[in-house]
CSV table of C-alpha atoms in Angstrom, one decimal:
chain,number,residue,atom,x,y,z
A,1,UNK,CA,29.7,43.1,-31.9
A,2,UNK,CA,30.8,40.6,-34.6
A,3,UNK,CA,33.5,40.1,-33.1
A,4,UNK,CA,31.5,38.1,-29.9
A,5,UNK,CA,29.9,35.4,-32.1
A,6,UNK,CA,33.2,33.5,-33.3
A,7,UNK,CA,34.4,33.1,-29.7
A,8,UNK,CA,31.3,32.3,-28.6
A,9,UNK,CA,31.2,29.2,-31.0
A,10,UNK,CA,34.1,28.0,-30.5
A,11,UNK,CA,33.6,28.3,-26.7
A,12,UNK,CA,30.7,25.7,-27.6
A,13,UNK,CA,32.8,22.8,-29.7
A,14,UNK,CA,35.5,22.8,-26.4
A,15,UNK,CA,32.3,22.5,-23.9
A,16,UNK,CA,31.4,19.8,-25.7
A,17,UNK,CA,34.5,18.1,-26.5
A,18,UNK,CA,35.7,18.8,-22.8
A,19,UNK,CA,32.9,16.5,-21.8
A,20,UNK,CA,33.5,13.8,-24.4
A,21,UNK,CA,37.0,13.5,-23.1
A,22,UNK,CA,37.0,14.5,-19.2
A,23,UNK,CA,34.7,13.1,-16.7
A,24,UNK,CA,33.5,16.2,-14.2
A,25,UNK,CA,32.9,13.7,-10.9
A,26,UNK,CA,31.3,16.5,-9.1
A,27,UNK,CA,28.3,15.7,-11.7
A,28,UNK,CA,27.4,12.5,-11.4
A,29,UNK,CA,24.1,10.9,-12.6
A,30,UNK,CA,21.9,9.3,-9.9
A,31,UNK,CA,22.3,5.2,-10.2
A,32,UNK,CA,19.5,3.1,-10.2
A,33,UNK,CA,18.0,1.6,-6.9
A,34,UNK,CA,19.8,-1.7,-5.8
A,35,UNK,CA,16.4,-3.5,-6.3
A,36,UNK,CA,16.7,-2.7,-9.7
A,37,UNK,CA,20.7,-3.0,-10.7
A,38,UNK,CA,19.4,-6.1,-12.8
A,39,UNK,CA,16.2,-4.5,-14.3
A,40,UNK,CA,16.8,-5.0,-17.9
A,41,UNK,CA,18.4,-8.5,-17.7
A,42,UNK,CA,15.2,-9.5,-15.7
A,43,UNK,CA,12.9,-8.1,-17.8
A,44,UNK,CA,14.0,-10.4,-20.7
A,45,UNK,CA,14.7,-13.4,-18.2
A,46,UNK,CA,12.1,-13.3,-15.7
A,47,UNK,CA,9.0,-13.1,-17.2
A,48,UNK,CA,5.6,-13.3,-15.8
A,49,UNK,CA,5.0,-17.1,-17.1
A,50,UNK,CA,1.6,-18.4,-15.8
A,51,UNK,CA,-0.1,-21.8,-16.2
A,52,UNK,CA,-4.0,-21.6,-16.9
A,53,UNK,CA,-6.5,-18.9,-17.7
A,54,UNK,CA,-5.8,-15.0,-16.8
A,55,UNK,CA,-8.4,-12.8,-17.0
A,56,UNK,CA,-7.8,-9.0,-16.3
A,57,UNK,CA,-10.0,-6.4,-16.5
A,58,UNK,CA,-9.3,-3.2,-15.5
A,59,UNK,CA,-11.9,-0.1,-15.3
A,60,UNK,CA,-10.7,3.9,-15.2
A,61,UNK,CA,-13.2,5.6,-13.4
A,62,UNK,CA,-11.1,8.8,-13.0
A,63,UNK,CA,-7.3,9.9,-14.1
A,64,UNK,CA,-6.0,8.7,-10.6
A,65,UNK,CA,-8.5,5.9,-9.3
A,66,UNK,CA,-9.4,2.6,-11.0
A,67,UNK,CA,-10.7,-0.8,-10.4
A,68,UNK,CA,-9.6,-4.0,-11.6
A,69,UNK,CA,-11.0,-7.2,-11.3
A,70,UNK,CA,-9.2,-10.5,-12.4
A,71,UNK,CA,-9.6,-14.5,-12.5
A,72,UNK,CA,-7.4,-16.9,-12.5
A,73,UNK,CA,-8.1,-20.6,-12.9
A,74,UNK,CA,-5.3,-23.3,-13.1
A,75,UNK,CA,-3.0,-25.7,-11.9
A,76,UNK,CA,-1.0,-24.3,-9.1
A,77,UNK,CA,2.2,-26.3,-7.5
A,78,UNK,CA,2.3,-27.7,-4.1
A,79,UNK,CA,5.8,-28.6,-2.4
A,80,UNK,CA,5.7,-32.2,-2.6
A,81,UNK,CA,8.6,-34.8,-0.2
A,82,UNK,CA,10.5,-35.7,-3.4
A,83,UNK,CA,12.4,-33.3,-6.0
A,84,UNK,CA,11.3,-35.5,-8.6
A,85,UNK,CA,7.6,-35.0,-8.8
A,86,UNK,CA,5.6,-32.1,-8.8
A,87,UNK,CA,2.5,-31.8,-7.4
A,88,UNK,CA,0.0,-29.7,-8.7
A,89,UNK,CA,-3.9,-28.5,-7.3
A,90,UNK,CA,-6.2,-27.1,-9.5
A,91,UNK,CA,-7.5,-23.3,-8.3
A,92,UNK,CA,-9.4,-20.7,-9.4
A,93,UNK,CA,-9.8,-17.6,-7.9
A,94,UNK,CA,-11.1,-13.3,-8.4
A,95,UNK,CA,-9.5,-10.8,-7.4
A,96,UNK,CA,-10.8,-7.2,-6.4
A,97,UNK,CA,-8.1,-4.4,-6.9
A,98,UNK,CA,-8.3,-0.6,-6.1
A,99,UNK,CA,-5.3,1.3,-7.6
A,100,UNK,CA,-4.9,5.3,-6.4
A,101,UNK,CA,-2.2,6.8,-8.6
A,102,UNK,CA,-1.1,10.7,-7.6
A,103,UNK,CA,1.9,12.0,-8.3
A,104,UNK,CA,3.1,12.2,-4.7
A,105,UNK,CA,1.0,9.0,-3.1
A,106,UNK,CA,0.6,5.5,-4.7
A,107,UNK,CA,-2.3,3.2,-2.8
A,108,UNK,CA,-2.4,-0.4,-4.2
A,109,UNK,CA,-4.6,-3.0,-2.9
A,110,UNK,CA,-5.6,-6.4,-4.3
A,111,UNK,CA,-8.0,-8.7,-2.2
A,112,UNK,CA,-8.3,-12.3,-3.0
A,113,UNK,CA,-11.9,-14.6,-2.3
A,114,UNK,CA,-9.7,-16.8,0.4
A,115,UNK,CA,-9.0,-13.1,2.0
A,116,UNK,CA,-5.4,-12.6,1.2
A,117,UNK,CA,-4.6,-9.1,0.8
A,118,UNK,CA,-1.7,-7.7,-1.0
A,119,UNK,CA,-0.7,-3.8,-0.2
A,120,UNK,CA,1.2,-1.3,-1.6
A,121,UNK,CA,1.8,2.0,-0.9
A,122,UNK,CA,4.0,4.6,-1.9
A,123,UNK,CA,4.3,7.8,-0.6
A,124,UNK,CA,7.2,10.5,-1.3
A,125,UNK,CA,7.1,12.4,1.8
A,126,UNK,CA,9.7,15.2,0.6
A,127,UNK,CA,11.1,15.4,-2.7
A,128,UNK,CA,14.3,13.5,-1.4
A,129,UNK,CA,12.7,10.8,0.7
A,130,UNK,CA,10.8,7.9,-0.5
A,131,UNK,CA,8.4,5.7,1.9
A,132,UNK,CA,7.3,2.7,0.4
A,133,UNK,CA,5.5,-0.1,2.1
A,134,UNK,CA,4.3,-3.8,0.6
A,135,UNK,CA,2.3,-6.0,2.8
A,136,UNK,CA,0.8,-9.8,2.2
A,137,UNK,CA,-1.8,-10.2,4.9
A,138,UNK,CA,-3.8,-13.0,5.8
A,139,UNK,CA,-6.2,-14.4,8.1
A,140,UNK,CA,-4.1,-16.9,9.4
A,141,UNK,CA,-1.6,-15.9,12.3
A,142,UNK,CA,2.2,-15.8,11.4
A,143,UNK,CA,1.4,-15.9,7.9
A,144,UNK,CA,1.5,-12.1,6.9
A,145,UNK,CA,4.7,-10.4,5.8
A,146,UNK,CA,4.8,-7.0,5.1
A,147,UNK,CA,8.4,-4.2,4.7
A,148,UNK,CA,8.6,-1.0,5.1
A,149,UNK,CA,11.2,1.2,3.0
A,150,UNK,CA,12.9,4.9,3.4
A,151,UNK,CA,14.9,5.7,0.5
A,152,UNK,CA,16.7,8.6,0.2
A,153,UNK,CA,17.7,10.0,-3.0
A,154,UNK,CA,20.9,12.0,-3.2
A,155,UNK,CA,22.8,13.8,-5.6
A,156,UNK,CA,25.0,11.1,-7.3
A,157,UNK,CA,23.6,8.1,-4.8
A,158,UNK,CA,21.1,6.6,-3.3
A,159,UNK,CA,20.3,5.0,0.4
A,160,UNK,CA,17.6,2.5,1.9
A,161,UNK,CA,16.5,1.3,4.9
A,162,UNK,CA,14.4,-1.6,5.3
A,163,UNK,CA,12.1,-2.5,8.3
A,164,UNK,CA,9.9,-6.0,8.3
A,165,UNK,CA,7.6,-7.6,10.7
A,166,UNK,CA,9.8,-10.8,12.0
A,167,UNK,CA,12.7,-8.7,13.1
A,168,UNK,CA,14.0,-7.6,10.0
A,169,UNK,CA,16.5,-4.9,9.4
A,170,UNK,CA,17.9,-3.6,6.2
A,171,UNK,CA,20.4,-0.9,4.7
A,172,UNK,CA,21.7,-1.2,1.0
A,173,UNK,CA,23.5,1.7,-0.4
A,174,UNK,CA,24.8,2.5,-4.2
A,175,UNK,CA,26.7,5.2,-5.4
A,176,UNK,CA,27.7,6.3,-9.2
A,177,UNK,CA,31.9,6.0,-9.2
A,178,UNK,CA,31.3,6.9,-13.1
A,179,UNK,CA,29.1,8.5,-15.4
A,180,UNK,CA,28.6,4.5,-16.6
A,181,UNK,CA,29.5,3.0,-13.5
A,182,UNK,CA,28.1,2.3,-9.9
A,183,UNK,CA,28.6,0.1,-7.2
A,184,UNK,CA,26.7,-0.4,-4.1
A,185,UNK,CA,26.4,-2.3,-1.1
A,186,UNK,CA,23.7,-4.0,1.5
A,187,UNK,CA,23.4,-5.3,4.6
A,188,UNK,CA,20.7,-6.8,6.6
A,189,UNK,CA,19.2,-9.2,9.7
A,190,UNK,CA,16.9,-11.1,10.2
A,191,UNK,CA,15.5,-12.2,13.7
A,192,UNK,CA,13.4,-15.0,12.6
A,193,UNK,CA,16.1,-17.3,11.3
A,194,UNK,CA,18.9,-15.7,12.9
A,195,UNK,CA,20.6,-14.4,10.1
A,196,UNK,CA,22.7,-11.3,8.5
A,197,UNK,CA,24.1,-10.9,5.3
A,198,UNK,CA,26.5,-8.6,4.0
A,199,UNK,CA,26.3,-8.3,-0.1
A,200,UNK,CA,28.0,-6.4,-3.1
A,201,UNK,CA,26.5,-5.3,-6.3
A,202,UNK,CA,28.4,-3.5,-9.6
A,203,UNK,CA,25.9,-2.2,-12.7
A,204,UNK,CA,28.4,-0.8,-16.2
A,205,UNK,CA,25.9,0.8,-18.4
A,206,UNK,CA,26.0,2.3,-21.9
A,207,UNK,CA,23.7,3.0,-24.3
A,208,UNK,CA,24.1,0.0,-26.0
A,209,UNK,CA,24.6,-2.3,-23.2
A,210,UNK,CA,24.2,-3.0,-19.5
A,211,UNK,CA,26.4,-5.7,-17.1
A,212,UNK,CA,25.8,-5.8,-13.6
A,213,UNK,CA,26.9,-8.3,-10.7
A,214,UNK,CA,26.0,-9.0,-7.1
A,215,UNK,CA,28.0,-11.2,-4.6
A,216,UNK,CA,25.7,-12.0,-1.5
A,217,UNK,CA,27.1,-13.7,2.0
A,218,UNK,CA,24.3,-16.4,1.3
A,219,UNK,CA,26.2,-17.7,-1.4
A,220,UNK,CA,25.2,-16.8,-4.4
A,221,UNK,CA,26.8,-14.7,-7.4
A,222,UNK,CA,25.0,-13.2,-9.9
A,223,UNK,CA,26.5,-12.0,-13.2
A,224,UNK,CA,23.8,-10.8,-16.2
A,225,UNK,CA,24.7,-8.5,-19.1
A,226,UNK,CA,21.9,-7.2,-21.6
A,227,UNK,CA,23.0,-5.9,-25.5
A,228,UNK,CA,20.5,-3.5,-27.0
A,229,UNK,CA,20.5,-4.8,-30.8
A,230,UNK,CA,18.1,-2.4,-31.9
A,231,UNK,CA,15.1,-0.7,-30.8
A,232,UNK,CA,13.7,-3.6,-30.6
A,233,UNK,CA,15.1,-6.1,-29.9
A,234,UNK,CA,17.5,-6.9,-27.0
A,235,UNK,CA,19.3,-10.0,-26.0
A,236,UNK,CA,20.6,-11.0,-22.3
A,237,UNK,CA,22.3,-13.5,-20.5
A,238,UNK,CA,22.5,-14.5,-16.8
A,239,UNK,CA,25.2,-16.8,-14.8
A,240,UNK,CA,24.3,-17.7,-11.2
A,241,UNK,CA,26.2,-19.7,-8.8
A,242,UNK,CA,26.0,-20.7,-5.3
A,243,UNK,CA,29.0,-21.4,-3.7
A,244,UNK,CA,27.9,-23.3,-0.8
A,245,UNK,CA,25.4,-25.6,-2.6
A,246,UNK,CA,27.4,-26.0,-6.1
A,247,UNK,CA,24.4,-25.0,-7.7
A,248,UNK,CA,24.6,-23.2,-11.3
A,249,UNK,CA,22.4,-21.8,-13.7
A,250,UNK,CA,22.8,-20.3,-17.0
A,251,UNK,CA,20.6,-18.6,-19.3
A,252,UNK,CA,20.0,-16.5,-22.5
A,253,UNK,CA,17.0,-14.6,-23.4
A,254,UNK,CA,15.5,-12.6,-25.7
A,255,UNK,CA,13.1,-9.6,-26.1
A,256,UNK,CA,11.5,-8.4,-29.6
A,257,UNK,CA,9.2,-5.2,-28.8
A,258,UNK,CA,7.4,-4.5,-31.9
A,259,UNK,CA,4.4,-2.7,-32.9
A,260,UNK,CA,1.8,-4.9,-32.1
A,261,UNK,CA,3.4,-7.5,-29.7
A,262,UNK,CA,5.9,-8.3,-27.3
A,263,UNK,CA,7.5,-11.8,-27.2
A,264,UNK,CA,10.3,-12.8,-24.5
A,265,UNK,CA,11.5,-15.9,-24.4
A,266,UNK,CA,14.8,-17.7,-22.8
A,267,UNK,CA,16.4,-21.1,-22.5
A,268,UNK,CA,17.9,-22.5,-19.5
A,269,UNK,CA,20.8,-24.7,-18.9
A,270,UNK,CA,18.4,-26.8,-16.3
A,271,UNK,CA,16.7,-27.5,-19.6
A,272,UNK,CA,14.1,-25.0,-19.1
A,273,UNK,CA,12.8,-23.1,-22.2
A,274,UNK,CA,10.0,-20.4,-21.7
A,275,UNK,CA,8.4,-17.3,-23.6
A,276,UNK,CA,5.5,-15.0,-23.3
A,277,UNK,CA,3.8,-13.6,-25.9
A,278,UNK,CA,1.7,-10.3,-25.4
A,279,UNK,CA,-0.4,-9.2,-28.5
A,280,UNK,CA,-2.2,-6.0,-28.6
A,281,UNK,CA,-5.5,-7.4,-30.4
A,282,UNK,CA,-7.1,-3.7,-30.5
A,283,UNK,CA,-6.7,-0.9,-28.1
A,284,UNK,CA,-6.7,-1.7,-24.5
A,285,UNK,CA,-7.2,-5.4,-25.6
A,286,UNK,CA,-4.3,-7.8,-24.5
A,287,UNK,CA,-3.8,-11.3,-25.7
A,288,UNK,CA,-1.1,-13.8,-23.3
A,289,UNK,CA,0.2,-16.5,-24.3
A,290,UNK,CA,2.8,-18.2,-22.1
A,291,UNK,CA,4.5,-21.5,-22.3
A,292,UNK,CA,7.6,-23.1,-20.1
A,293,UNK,CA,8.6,-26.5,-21.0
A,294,UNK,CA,10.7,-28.3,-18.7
A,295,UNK,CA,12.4,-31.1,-20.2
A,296,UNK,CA,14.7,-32.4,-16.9
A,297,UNK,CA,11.1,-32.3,-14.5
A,298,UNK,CA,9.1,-33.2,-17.5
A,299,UNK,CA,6.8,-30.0,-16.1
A,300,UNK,CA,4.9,-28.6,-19.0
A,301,UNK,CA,3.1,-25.6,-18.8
A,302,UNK,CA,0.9,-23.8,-20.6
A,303,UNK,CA,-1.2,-20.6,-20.2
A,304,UNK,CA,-3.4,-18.2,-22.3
A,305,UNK,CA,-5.3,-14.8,-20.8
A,306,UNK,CA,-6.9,-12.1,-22.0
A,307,UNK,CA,-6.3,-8.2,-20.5
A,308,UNK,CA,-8.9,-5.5,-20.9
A,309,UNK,CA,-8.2,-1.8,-20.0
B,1,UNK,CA,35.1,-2.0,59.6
B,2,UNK,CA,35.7,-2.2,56.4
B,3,UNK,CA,33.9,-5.4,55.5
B,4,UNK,CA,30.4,-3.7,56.6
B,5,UNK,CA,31.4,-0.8,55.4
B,6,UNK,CA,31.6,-2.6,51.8
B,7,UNK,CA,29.2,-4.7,52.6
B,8,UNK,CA,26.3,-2.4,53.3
B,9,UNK,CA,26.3,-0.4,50.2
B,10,UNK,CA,26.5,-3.6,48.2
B,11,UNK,CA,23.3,-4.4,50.2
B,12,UNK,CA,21.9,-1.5,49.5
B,13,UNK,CA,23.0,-1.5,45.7
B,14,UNK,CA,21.6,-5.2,45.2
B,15,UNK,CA,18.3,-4.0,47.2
B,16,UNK,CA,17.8,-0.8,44.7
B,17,UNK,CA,19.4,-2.9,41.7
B,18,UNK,CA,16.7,-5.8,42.2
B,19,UNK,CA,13.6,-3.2,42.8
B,20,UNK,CA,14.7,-1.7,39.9
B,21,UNK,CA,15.4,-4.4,37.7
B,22,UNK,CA,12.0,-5.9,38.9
B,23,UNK,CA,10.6,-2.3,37.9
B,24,UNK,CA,12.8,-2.1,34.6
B,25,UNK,CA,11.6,-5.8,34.0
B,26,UNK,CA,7.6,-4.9,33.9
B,27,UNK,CA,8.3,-2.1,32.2
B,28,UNK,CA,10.1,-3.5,29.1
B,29,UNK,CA,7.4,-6.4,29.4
B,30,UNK,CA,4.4,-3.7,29.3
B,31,UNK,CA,6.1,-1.9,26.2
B,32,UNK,CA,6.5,-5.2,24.6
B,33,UNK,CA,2.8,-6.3,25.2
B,34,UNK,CA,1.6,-2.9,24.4
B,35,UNK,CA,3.6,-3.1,21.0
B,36,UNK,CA,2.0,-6.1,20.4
B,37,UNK,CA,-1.3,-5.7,20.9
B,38,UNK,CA,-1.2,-2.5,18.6
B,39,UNK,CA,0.6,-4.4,15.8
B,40,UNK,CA,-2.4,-6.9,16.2
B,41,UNK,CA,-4.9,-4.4,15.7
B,42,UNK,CA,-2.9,-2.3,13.0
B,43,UNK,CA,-2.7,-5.4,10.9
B,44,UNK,CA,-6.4,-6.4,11.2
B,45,UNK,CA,-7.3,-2.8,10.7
B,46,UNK,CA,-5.1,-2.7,7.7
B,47,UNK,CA,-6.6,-6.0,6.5
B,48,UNK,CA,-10.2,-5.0,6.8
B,49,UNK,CA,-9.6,-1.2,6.1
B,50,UNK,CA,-7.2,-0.8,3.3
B,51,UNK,CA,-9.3,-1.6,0.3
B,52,UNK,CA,-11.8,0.8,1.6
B,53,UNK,CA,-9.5,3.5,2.2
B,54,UNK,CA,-8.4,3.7,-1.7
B,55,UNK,CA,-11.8,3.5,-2.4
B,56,UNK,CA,-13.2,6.5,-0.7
B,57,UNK,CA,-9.8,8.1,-0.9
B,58,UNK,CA,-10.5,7.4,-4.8
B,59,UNK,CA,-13.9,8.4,-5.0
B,60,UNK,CA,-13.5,12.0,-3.4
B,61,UNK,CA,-10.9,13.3,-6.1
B,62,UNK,CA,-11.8,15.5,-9.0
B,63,UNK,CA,-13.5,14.9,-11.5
B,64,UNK,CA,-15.7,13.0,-9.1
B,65,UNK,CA,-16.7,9.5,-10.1
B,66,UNK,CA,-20.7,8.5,-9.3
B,67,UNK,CA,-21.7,5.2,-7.4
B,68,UNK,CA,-22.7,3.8,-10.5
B,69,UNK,CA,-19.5,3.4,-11.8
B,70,UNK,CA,-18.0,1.9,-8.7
B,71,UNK,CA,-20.3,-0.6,-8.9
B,72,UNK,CA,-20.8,-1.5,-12.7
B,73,UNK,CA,-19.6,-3.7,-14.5
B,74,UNK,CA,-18.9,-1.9,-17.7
């Protein structure tokens, strides 16, 4: 009998140094979407700036349904002849909001006083397949958009299909190579303007770090990598070039998640500096602050909001 | 011989191919009318009805919420 425990142990220590050292490709984690291969360099570099007052309020009336109701008043830009210039209307609005939350069915809905609705559902309709559906509907005729999407989760990979109103048509596809790397691919068409588009897209992830890139037959390149400093903070880059309009953009951001807050903020090198402040003032109390200065359009903006529940 | 011969199921061919493709024409035009006209009402139905849908799909899970709280502001 003793003589089972030290094989057994040892048995253990080779498992595990087997793994550190030899990659078992039949075992591959699932990747991420291909919506999402540049989720944590956009969560640092895209934030939600806003120019005005926010107000959201949002009311649990049960562990799966709840209400929210928000308002919105500020300066919002028109598309005006010349680059130069921006032109900007002042607006306010409310918005009415149902959310349904179950773990197999997602309803959201957000109505707006001019009658915009904005839908989402999302509905997993086996444990493999995904249907997800995002509308924008208005009153007006040919203004409503709304996509359907089937995504299908396999084993080490993942595949979509996308329908839209206007004749579109889409299929992107990403597959884990690595345990830390995955590449992927999409296509799609679109009837409106008569258009396809092939694209690429590569995500290396570790613990401490995530690069990705995508190369799309409209032109542009995308190249972001994010470095996890510490818990938290994290720090993250972006490059993007169009090769058939010369355009480029760099930029560097930041993210600090502590205790009470969360400030991200990045500078641009169209001379575009942003943040976003969100202080928790007490629970389910949310303070915004968000500025974005832009010092080639001479744009300022500058928006404060509160959040409630 | 020969020329009527050929000439007489090419007759009959372009006679059959035009009733068809005069058939084949209304019937692709009535599946395209009849998709649209659904799509019209789908998306009006969806705009009008969606909101409500979460809402009474909402209100009829457990624990149950009341009217009230639907409706007040607190």
């Amino acid at each position: 009998m003793a003589d089972l425990f030290p094989p057994l142990a040892t048995a253990q220590v080779d498992a595990k140094t087997k793994v550190d050292e030899k990659v078992d490709y039949s075992n591959l984690p699932c990747p991420v979407p291909y919506d999402e291969v540049h989720r944590e360099a956009y969560m640092s570099l895209k934030a939600e700036n806003f120019e005005g007052f926010r107000f959201d309020f949002s009311k649990g009336l049960n562990q799966k349904f709840s209400l929210s109701h928000s308002v919105m008043m500020g300066p919002t830009e028109v598309p005006s002849q010349s680059p130069d210039t921006t032109i900007k209307i002042p607006v306010a609005h409310y918005e009415f909001g149902a959310n349904y939350f179950d773990p197999k069915l997602m309803l959201v809905g957000r109505v707006m006083t001019d009658g915009r609705l904005n839908a989402r559902l999302k509905a997993d309709l086996s444990d493999k397949l995904i249907l997800k559906a995002n509308a924008q509907l208005t009153g007006e005729p040919h203004m409503s958009h709304s996509v359907f999407n089937f995504d299908y989760m396999g084993k080490d990979y993942r595949a979509q299909l996308q329908l839209g109103n206007n004749a579109l048509v889409g299929a992107t596809y990403i597959q884990s190579v690595t345990p830390r790397l995955s590449l992927g691919g999409e296509v799609f068409w679109a009837g409106v303007p008569r258009k396809s588009g092939l694209g690429y897209a590569a995500r290396y992830e570790t613990d401490q770090m995530v690069a990705s890139a995508q190369v799309a037959s409209t032109g542009n390149v995308v190249m972001n990598y994010v470095q996890k400093i510490s818990e938290k903070v994290s720090l993250a880059t972006d490059f993007v070039y169009n090769y058939f309009s010369r355009d480029v953009v760099a930029s560097v951001g930041y993210d600090y998640i502590l205790r009470q807050s969360r400030i991200r903020g990045k500078v641009d090198s169209n001379g575009v500096t942003s943040a976003l402040l969100e202080e928790r003032l007490s629970m389910g109390l949310n303070f915004l602050l968000s500025a974005e200065i832009d010092h080639k359009k001479k744009d300022y903006k500058f928006g404060f909001g509160l959040t409630v529940g | 011989m020969d020329s009527t011969l050929s000439l007489k199921p090419r007759g009959k061919g372009k006679g059959s191919k035009g009733a068809s493709s005069s058939n084949d024409k209304s019937k692709y035009q009535l599946l395209k009318e009849w998709s649209n006209w659904s799509l019209k009402k789908a998306k009006v139905a969806t705009h009008y009805g969606f909101i409500p849908l979460i809402i009474i799909v909402g209100m009829n899970t457990d624990p149950k919420p009341h009217l009230f709280q639907l409706l007040s502001p607190v």
